[in-house]
């Protein structure tokens, strides 16, 4: 009653096939497309800073509230956009993977907001100073970051690589124009922060409107009084908050008929309709623990706001989750010691 | 003593329905954590929704399991293989509970609820916590690996019975 060898081979084939499907899905035979893990590896660099965000590592938590005037209520059912006041936990940060970098060394400044009044209304927002991206896909963004990262041998950036990259990517022209004209201010309170990616507002009739938004400053600060210090921006904001809350207008720009909401490299015309939803008011600085567990994933959206198909926007979630997983694991390991 | 020749219809529906569900959940989970493509968000939303369904299904399945007498393993099966079969089955059940529970608690620990296809939102359990997130996130990943190993063993053993031993075991779940 011994079965023939061919049946044992068939049996082995079944086991190999199932294992193969799992291994393939798990990426063990490599991936044809760029992965979140590869992206975060590049962002964190050769010496990751344990327990910190892999991007925008340097920063601090703040608390405040959005005072909405209800001007956007006809376009979105989101609770924050109704005529009401909603508290948030925010985070100011600067670009880069080094949590100890001097504040004034980074070309990018950021403001992130987390509304968590109720699970349905969770809304995470992460905004940067540039109004556009240089490129339109995660693959091209990866190539951009690679071109910008210092040569491991010399520790220096390679200008010829950077130039070559921008030449291959003419869509980066709008970004480069902005970069050339942008003058960093002396304060986090004086910067303008952009959603960059577009989102849809959805009203009670189910109508969708593509928008971008920005936090528009209400003060001007040309130079930073703490410029010699590592935490110059934080110190300056602390000094301002000791006097009064810091406010921004929350400005929404509506896509026009010819604007492509899925392309984050293009500016929309200045003539587009704009509405101020209200004010983003920062009241105080909070300890690091207030926002360390917050994942400012821009695809955590409330009812009334939806993601566009912008490939950059869609790529962010998986990378943020991978960074979150890594820093959570490191914090848990530190905690266990 | 009566020994049924096959599993009742309810058990076979649970078995094959959940096999398809869990297999899809594993493949979706493995690929979605890597992808930067636009389908990431809808697949994650579906993964959470069907993951909650899988938890409800495994509770119902276990309850159903006590309502009938399973066909006995072939009498001539060596004791070691019988033991292996029972251990695998018990571990499969443990994993079928641990997967969705760790998934739910991981999402909870990151401060989010679970949106059930836009119909309603299951609120998070407990306070947001990085340490808690890490525990359940890694548990989700480790349990997934264990579950995949068990599935390979389970399927291989079933095909071994059907193809080589030619006993009644595979048939008892097929028809
Ligand atoms: C494909 C494109 C992008 C990738 C892969 C990416 C990746 C990341 C990662 C991995 C983090 C760390 C997340 C964490 O551990 O919590 C992060 C943080 C952040 N990103 Fe991005 N990012 C992208 C595009 C953008 C864009 C377009 C913006 C601005 C509109 C932006 C703004 C921010 C901000 C403000 C933070 C810090 C949030 C905080 O304070 O926790 N990112 N990004
Ligand atoms: C039968 C049930 C389930 C199975 C078989 C399953 C399987 C998986 C697998 C294999 C992964 C990838 C893990 C890795 O490669 O590290 C994953 C990730 C994930 N699962 Fe599940 N899962 C189940 C239920 C759930 C439930 C109920 C939830 C939440 C409600 C959930 C939420 C998630 C999330 C959010 C991720 C991605 C985590 C990240 O982005 O880092 N899962 N799942």
PDB file of C-alpha atoms in Angstrom, chain A residues 3 7-8 10-11 14-15 18-19 21-22 25-27 31 33-37 39 119-120 122 124 138-139 292-293 299-300 311 314-315 317-319 324-325 327-329 331-332 335, chain B residues 23 26-27 30-42 109-113 121-124 128-131 133-134 137-138 141 148 151-152 155-156 159-160 163-166:
ATOM      1  CA  UNK A   3       2.089   5.310  -2.541  1.00  0.00           C
ATOM      2  CA  UNK A   7       2.406  11.361  -5.101  1.00  0.00           C
ATOM      3  CA  UNK A   8       5.033  12.383  -2.578  1.00  0.00           C
ATOM      4  CA  UNK A  10       2.866  16.206  -5.595  1.00  0.00           C
ATOM      5  CA  UNK A  11       2.541  16.543  -1.823  1.00  0.00           C
ATOM      6  CA  UNK A  14       1.471  21.550  -2.521  1.00  0.00           C
ATOM      7  CA  UNK A  15       3.516  22.521   0.543  1.00  0.00           C
ATOM      8  CA  UNK A  18       1.475  27.557  -0.376  1.00  0.00           C
ATOM      9  CA  UNK A  19       4.749  28.548   1.260  1.00  0.00           C
ATOM     10  CA  UNK A  21       2.585  32.325  -2.107  1.00  0.00           C
ATOM     11  CA  UNK A  22       3.154  33.539   1.461  1.00  0.00           C
ATOM     12  CA  UNK A  25       3.412  38.268  -0.674  1.00  0.00           C
ATOM     13  CA  UNK A  26       5.838  38.915   2.180  1.00  0.00           C
ATOM     14  CA  UNK A  27       8.409  40.251  -0.273  1.00  0.00           C
ATOM     15  CA  UNK A  31       9.644  43.588  -4.734  1.00  0.00           C
ATOM     16  CA  UNK A  33       7.929  48.232  -6.644  1.00  0.00           C
ATOM     17  CA  UNK A  34       9.484  50.560  -4.092  1.00  0.00           C
ATOM     18  CA  UNK A  35       8.397  49.587  -0.562  1.00  0.00           C
ATOM     19  CA  UNK A  36       7.549  51.586   2.546  1.00  0.00           C
ATOM     20  CA  UNK A  37      10.430  49.821   4.312  1.00  0.00           C
ATOM     21  CA  UNK A  39      11.595  54.467   1.835  1.00  0.00           C
ATOM     22  CA  UNK A 119     -13.303  58.195  16.756  1.00  0.00           C
ATOM     23  CA  UNK A 120     -15.497  59.225  13.787  1.00  0.00           C
ATOM     24  CA  UNK A 122     -10.304  61.810  14.173  1.00  0.00           C
ATOM     25  CA  UNK A 124      -4.613  64.222  11.447  1.00  0.00           C
ATOM     26  CA  UNK A 138       6.861  58.292  -4.362  1.00  0.00           C
ATOM     27  CA  UNK A 139       9.426  56.721  -6.707  1.00  0.00           C
ATOM     28  CA  UNK A 292       4.840  61.094  20.855  1.00  0.00           C
ATOM     29  CA  UNK A 293       2.135  58.443  20.446  1.00  0.00           C
ATOM     30  CA  UNK A 299      -5.043  59.755   5.593  1.00  0.00           C
ATOM     31  CA  UNK A 300      -6.671  59.634   9.038  1.00  0.00           C
ATOM     32  CA  UNK A 311       0.174  59.253  -5.502  1.00  0.00           C
ATOM     33  CA  UNK A 314      -1.464  57.809  -0.951  1.00  0.00           C
ATOM     34  CA  UNK A 315       2.167  56.786  -0.361  1.00  0.00           C
ATOM     35  CA  UNK A 317       0.260  56.280   5.084  1.00  0.00           C
ATOM     36  CA  UNK A 318       2.342  53.130   4.713  1.00  0.00           C
ATOM     37  CA  UNK A 319       5.619  55.003   5.297  1.00  0.00           C
ATOM     38  CA  UNK A 324       5.635  54.530  13.774  1.00  0.00           C
ATOM     39  CA  UNK A 325       6.211  50.786  14.115  1.00  0.00           C
ATOM     40  CA  UNK A 327       9.908  54.029  16.934  1.00  0.00           C
ATOM     41  CA  UNK A 328       7.219  52.242  18.965  1.00  0.00           C
ATOM     42  CA  UNK A 329       9.385  49.112  19.078  1.00  0.00           C
ATOM     43  CA  UNK A 331      10.369  52.982  22.894  1.00  0.00           C
ATOM     44  CA  UNK A 332       8.954  49.650  24.124  1.00  0.00           C
ATOM     45  CA  UNK A 335      10.675  50.977  28.513  1.00  0.00           C
TER      46      UNK A 335
ATOM     47  CA  UNK B  23      -5.883  33.393   3.440  1.00  0.00           C
ATOM     48  CA  UNK B  26      -2.824  37.232   5.306  1.00  0.00           C
ATOM     49  CA  UNK B  27      -1.985  38.129   1.716  1.00  0.00           C
ATOM     50  CA  UNK B  30       1.616  41.189   3.985  1.00  0.00           C
ATOM     51  CA  UNK B  31       1.361  43.262   0.834  1.00  0.00           C
ATOM     52  CA  UNK B  32      -0.316  46.369   2.252  1.00  0.00           C
ATOM     53  CA  UNK B  33       2.384  47.039   4.851  1.00  0.00           C
ATOM     54  CA  UNK B  34       4.920  47.237   2.032  1.00  0.00           C
ATOM     55  CA  UNK B  35       3.123  49.086  -0.685  1.00  0.00           C
ATOM     56  CA  UNK B  36       3.350  52.795  -1.443  1.00  0.00           C
ATOM     57  CA  UNK B  37       0.710  52.526  -4.170  1.00  0.00           C
ATOM     58  CA  UNK B  38      -2.684  54.211  -4.124  1.00  0.00           C
ATOM     59  CA  UNK B  39      -4.537  51.032  -3.177  1.00  0.00           C
ATOM     60  CA  UNK B  40      -2.959  51.052   0.298  1.00  0.00           C
ATOM     61  CA  UNK B  41      -5.769  53.040   1.966  1.00  0.00           C
ATOM     62  CA  UNK B  42      -8.759  51.044   0.616  1.00  0.00           C
ATOM     63  CA  UNK B 109      -3.373  51.821  20.928  1.00  0.00           C
ATOM     64  CA  UNK B 110      -2.655  54.255  18.080  1.00  0.00           C
ATOM     65  CA  UNK B 111      -5.752  56.184  19.181  1.00  0.00           C
ATOM     66  CA  UNK B 112      -7.996  55.221  16.281  1.00  0.00           C
ATOM     67  CA  UNK B 113     -11.373  53.576  16.053  1.00  0.00           C
ATOM     68  CA  UNK B 121     -17.104  53.365  13.957  1.00  0.00           C
ATOM     69  CA  UNK B 122     -16.009  50.938  16.646  1.00  0.00           C
ATOM     70  CA  UNK B 123     -14.394  53.046  19.374  1.00  0.00           C
ATOM     71  CA  UNK B 124     -10.826  52.304  20.484  1.00  0.00           C
ATOM     72  CA  UNK B 128      -3.265  55.586  23.119  1.00  0.00           C
ATOM     73  CA  UNK B 129       0.161  54.132  23.973  1.00  0.00           C
ATOM     74  CA  UNK B 130       3.335  53.580  21.959  1.00  0.00           C
ATOM     75  CA  UNK B 131       4.361  50.637  24.151  1.00  0.00           C
ATOM     76  CA  UNK B 133       0.994  49.718  20.029  1.00  0.00           C
ATOM     77  CA  UNK B 134       4.357  48.016  19.710  1.00  0.00           C
ATOM     78  CA  UNK B 137       1.775  45.355  16.315  1.00  0.00           C
ATOM     79  CA  UNK B 138       4.578  42.828  16.831  1.00  0.00           C
ATOM     80  CA  UNK B 141       3.195  40.077  12.884  1.00  0.00           C
ATOM     81  CA  UNK B 148       1.153  30.719   8.013  1.00  0.00           C
ATOM     82  CA  UNK B 151      -1.622  26.586   7.482  1.00  0.00           C
ATOM     83  CA  UNK B 152       1.189  25.025   5.451  1.00  0.00           C
ATOM     84  CA  UNK B 155      -2.911  21.743   4.236  1.00  0.00           C
ATOM     85  CA  UNK B 156       0.025  19.420   3.670  1.00  0.00           C
ATOM     86  CA  UNK B 159      -3.482  16.414   1.243  1.00  0.00           C
ATOM     87  CA  UNK B 160      -1.300  13.625   2.689  1.00  0.00           C
ATOM     88  CA  UNK B 163      -3.535  11.550  -1.656  1.00  0.00           C
ATOM     89  CA  UNK B 164      -1.273   9.105   0.099  1.00  0.00           C
ATOM     90  CA  UNK B 165      -3.143   7.541   2.991  1.00  0.00           C
ATOM     91  CA  UNK B 166      -6.380   7.689   1.026  1.00  0.00           C
TER      92      UNK B 166
END
